[in-house]
Short mmCIF file of C-alpha atoms in Angstrom, two decimals:
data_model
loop_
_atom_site.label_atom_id
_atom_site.label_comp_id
_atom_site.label_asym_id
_atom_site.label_seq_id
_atom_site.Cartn_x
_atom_site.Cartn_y
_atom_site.Cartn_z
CA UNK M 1 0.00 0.00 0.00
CA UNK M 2 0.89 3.30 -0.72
CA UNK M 3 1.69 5.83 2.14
CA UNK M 4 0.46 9.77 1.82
CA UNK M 5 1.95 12.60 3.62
CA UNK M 6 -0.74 14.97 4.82
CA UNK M 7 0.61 18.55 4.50
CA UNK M 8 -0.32 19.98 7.60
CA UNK M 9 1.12 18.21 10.19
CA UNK M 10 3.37 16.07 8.26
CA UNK M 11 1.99 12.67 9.42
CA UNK M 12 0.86 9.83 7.37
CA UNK M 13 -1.61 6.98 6.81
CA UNK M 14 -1.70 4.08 4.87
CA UNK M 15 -4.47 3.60 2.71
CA UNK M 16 -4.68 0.22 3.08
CA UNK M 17 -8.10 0.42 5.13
CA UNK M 18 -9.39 2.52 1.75
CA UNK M 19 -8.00 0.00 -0.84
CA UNK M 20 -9.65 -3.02 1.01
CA UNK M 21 -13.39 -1.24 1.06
CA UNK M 22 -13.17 -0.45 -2.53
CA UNK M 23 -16.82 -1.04 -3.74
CA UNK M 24 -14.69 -3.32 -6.63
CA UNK M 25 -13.61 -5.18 -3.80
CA UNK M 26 -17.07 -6.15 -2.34
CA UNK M 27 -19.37 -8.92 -2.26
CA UNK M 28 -22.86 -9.46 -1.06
CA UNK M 29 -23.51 -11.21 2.25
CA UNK M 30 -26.88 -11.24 4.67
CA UNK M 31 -26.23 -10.73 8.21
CA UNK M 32 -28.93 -10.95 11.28
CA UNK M 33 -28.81 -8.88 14.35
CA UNK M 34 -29.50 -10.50 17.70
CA UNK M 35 -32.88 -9.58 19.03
CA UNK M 36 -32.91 -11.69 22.50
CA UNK M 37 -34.42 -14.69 23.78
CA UNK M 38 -37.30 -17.21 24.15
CA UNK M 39 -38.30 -19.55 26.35
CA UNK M 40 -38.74 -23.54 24.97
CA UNK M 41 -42.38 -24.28 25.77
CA UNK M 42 -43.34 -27.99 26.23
CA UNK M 43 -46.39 -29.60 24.53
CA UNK M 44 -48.83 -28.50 26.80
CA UNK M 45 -47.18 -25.32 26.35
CA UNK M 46 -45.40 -24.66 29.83
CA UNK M 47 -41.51 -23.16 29.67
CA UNK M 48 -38.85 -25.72 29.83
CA UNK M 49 -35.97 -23.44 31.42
CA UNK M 50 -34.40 -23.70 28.06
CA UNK M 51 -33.97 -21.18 25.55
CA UNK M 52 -33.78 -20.25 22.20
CA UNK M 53 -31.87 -17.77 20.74
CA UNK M 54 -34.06 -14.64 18.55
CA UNK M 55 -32.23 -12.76 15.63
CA UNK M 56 -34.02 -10.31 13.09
CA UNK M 57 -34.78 -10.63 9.53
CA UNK M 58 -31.99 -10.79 7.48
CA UNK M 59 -30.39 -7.34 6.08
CA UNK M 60 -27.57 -7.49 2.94
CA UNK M 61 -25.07 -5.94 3.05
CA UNK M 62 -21.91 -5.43 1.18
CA UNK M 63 -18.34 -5.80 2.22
CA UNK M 64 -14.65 -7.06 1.48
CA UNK M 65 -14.26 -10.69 2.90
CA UNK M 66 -11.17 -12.52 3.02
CA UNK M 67 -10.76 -16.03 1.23
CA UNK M 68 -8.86 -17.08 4.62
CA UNK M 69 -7.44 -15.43 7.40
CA UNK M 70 -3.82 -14.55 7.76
CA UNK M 71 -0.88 -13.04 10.38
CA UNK M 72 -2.63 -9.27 10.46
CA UNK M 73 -5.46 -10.47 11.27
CA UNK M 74 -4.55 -12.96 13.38
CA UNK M 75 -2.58 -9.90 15.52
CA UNK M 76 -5.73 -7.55 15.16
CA UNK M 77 -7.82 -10.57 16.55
CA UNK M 78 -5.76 -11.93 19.14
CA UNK M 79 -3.25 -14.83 19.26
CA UNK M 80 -5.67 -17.74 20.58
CA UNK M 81 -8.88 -16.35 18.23
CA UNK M 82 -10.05 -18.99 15.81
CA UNK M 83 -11.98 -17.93 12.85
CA UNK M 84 -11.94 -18.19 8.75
CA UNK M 85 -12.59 -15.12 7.30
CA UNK M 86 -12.45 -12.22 7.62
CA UNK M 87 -14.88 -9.19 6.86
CA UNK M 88 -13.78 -5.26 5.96
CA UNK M 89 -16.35 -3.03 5.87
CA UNK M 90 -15.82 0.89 5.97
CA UNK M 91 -16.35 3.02 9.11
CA UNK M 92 -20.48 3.44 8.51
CA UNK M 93 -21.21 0.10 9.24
CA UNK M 94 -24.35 -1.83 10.61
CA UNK M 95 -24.26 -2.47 14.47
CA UNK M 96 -22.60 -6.24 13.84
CA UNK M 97 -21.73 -7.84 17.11
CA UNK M 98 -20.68 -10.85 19.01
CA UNK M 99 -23.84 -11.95 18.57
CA UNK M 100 -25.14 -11.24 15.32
CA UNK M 101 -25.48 -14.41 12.48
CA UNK M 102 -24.26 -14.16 8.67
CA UNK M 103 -25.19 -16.24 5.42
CA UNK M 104 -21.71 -15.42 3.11
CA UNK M 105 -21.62 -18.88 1.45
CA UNK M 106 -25.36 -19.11 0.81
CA UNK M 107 -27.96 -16.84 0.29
CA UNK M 108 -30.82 -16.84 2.41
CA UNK M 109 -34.15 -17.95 1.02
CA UNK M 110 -36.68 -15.23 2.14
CA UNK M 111 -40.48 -14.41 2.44
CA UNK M 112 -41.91 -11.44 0.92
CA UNK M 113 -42.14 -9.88 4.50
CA UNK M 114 -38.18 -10.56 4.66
CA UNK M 115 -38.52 -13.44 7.49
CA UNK M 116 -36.88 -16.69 6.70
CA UNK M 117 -38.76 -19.57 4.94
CA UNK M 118 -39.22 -22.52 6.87
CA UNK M 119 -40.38 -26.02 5.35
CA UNK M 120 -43.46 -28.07 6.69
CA UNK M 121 -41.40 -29.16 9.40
CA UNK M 122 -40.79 -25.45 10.67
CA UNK M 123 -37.10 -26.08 10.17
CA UNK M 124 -35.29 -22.85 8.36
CA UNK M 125 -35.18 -23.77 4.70
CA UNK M 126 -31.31 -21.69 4.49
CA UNK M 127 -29.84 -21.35 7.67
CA UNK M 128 -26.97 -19.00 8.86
CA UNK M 129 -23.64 -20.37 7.69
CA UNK M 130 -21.29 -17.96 9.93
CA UNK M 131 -21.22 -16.43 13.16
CA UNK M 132 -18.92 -13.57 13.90
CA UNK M 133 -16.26 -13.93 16.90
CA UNK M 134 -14.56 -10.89 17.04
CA UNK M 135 -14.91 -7.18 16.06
CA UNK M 136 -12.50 -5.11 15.87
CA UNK M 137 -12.40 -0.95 15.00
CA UNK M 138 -9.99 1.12 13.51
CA UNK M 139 -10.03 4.49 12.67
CA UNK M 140 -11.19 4.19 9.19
CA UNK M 141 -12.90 0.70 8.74
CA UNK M 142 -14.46 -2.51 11.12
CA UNK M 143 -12.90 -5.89 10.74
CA UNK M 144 -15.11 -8.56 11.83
CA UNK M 145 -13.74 -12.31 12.36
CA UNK M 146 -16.01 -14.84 11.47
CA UNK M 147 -15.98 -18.54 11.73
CA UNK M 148 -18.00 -21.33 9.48
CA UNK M 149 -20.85 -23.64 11.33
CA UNK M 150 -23.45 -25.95 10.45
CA UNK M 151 -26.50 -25.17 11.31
CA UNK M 152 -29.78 -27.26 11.12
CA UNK M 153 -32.75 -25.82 10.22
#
């Protein structure tokens, strides 16, 4: 990357952050924010004490993600963080978290109200494929770690 020299001041950036969140650069991905939880009813509909996790509808968005992870990131992340990809957005960015679910691999299949479809079974037809386990800000963009699961519907 290419470093500028600002004229007042004399300091410099890299625009590496700039280069990576070139709209060239990005590809379409869903992500779900998390919304809270549910308690597991039995069939004669008393709560369990278990619970289900809630996220939202499904919202695209668009972003730089990594084919694999490598040293940077594994510095900006932590030593000991496990994850396989990694995604760059710019600094206006939705409010991903910890918690929050992504479909990068797959797209997910959607009603017309923007809910996932479920089959007869009430299973999720596409479920999330990622789930994000670190975020980390910088001055000029968000990287988010995320790691591949398998999900059942």
């Amino acid at each position: 990357y290419k470093r500028q020299v600002h004229a007042q001041g004399g300091h410099s950036t890299l625009r590496g952050d700039s280069m990576r969140c070139m709209n060239r650069n990005k590809v379409k991905f869903y992500y779900a924010l998390y919304k809270g939880r549910e308690p597991i009813l039995n069939e004669q509909g008393r709560k369990t004490g278990q619970y289900k996790v809630v996220h939202g509808n499904p919202i695209e968005g668009h972003a730089n993600i990594s084919a694999a992870k490598g040293e940077t990131q594994t510095r900006q992340f932590g030593e000991n963080e496990s994850y396989d990809k990694v995604v760059v957005m710019d600094f206006i960015t939705p409010p991903i978290d910890e918690y929050s679910v992504l479909w990068v691999d797959t797209l997910p299949t959607l009603n017309a109200d923007g809910s996932l479809k479920v089959n007869d079974a009430g299973e999720v037809i596409t479920p999330h494929d990622y789930v994000v386990k670190k975020v980390a800000k910088s001055l000029n963009s968000v990287s988010i770690a995320i790691s591949k699961v398998t999900v059942s519907g």
